Amino acid sequence: MDRIILIKYGELTTKKGNRKLFIDTLYKNINLKLKKMDVVITRDMSRMYIEYDSSVEDIIISKIKEVFGIHAFLIAHKTETDIDSIKNTVLEVLKNNISKDDITFKVETKRSYKKFVMDSGEVNHAIGGLVLKNFSNMKVDVHSPMLTVHIEIRENNSYVYLNEYKGLGGYPVGTLGHGMLMLSGGIDSPVAGYLAIKRGIKLDLVYFEAIPHTSLEARSKVINLAKKLSIYGGEMRLIIVPFTKLQTSIYKNVLENYPITIMRRMMYRIMEKLSLRFKSLAIINGESVGQVASQTLTSMNVINSVTNIPVIRPVACLDKLEIIDIAKKIDTYDISILPYEDCCTVFVPRHPIINPSLDKCLEMESKFDYESLIDEIMDNLLILKIDENYEEDKYNDVL
Ligand code: ATP
Ligand code: MG
């Protein structure tokens, strides 16, 4: 193994009390990500190290870029701890990584092996001279160089590396507990899920389905969105809620412009029951203030009042275009814009109310026995376990 990635933890290092949990979780998540690969992963309180062979570098880097909790990382080239080997490695690294344009640089040496024959100043000098001799486009600038050649001298091996790369940031998934995402086939909810995962929340996913008004293609769409989310969030349950009977009953029993409001109150009631059953501490969804009638502040109050569990709305204050930007970045956009309708769009009334009254909701809800319909739903959930490689014809994968 001739390469090593050094991972910087970033934000998590500021959370002193949780530091061990964060590092242990990140270690576990990186191990899961690189499960079948030939790597050696080690850690200490300030860094994590992944040793690997340069032939698999591209795939390792692409996977590291999918892990939350990594603030920055750098790719170091391993060499022997003697000055000739270090010099050769520096030349090789520069040859492969710099352009022909003018570049200012400096050399920075960290010598943790104190018995090394040269001190760090001498190494800086020797390597600086070597670079100047071999690359006519490079000039020294010790104050604000465009490029820093880092050399780390340790007892067994030494390392040469150039600039660091940005990681995804956020917290390691699982460090902030467990939440449930209401995942529809739209653009907003996958983005909301991604942002919740970013803050370290381990997700389960809940999809309200209204077969035969919605199709199995709509379900496939949700499964494909779930697979995209599991790239970042790891394996997750997808709980498919059979919503048809309750939804039909809502439409029979409530006034013309109230079905969406009541339907969403039912969704929240079911989310609360699911949260208790699956030990989730938060409901997460893709509501965005003002986007549709059910997302005015008045509507949100009336809908939210059926539960005391915190509802997190990561995209609440983003514009649609900002949400779309993220959806494109995480590759869910093209799936979300496929035409299959989910349960909400099928039943949307012509004029959904934007200022619903709580009293009216309560009055309409008192006219039908929604509670037993909810109990029936809770007895008939379909639960799939999804990861990024999930194959859909394995529907027998039911738990
Ligand atoms: P769009 O991107 O078109 O706005 P959406 O998924 O955001 O689609 P909304 O009607 O705005 O749809 O619903 C608000 C939120 O409610 C969604 O982001 C999602 O979290 C949740 N939701 C809506 N329908 C469903 C459903 N069928 N199953 C699970 N969650 C749903
Ligand atoms: Mg929306």
Short mmCIF file of C-alpha atoms in Angstrom, two decimals, residues 13 29 89 105 216 240 251 310 323 332 346:
data_model
loop_
_atom_site.label_atom_id
_atom_site.label_comp_id
_atom_site.label_asym_id
_atom_site.label_seq_id
_atom_site.Cartn_x
_atom_site.Cartn_y
_atom_site.Cartn_z
CA THR A 13 -13.73 18.13 17.12
CA ASN A 29 -19.30 4.48 8.78
CA THR A 89 8.63 11.08 -4.11
CA PHE A 105 5.15 27.36 -3.51
CA LEU A 216 -46.25 0.55 -8.58
CA ILE A 240 -44.80 1.71 3.02
CA TYR A 251 -62.77 12.45 0.91
CA PRO A 310 -40.50 17.70 16.89
CA ILE A 323 -33.89 22.98 -3.38
CA THR A 332 -32.41 12.75 -7.06
CA VAL A 346 -54.08 12.27 -7.00
#
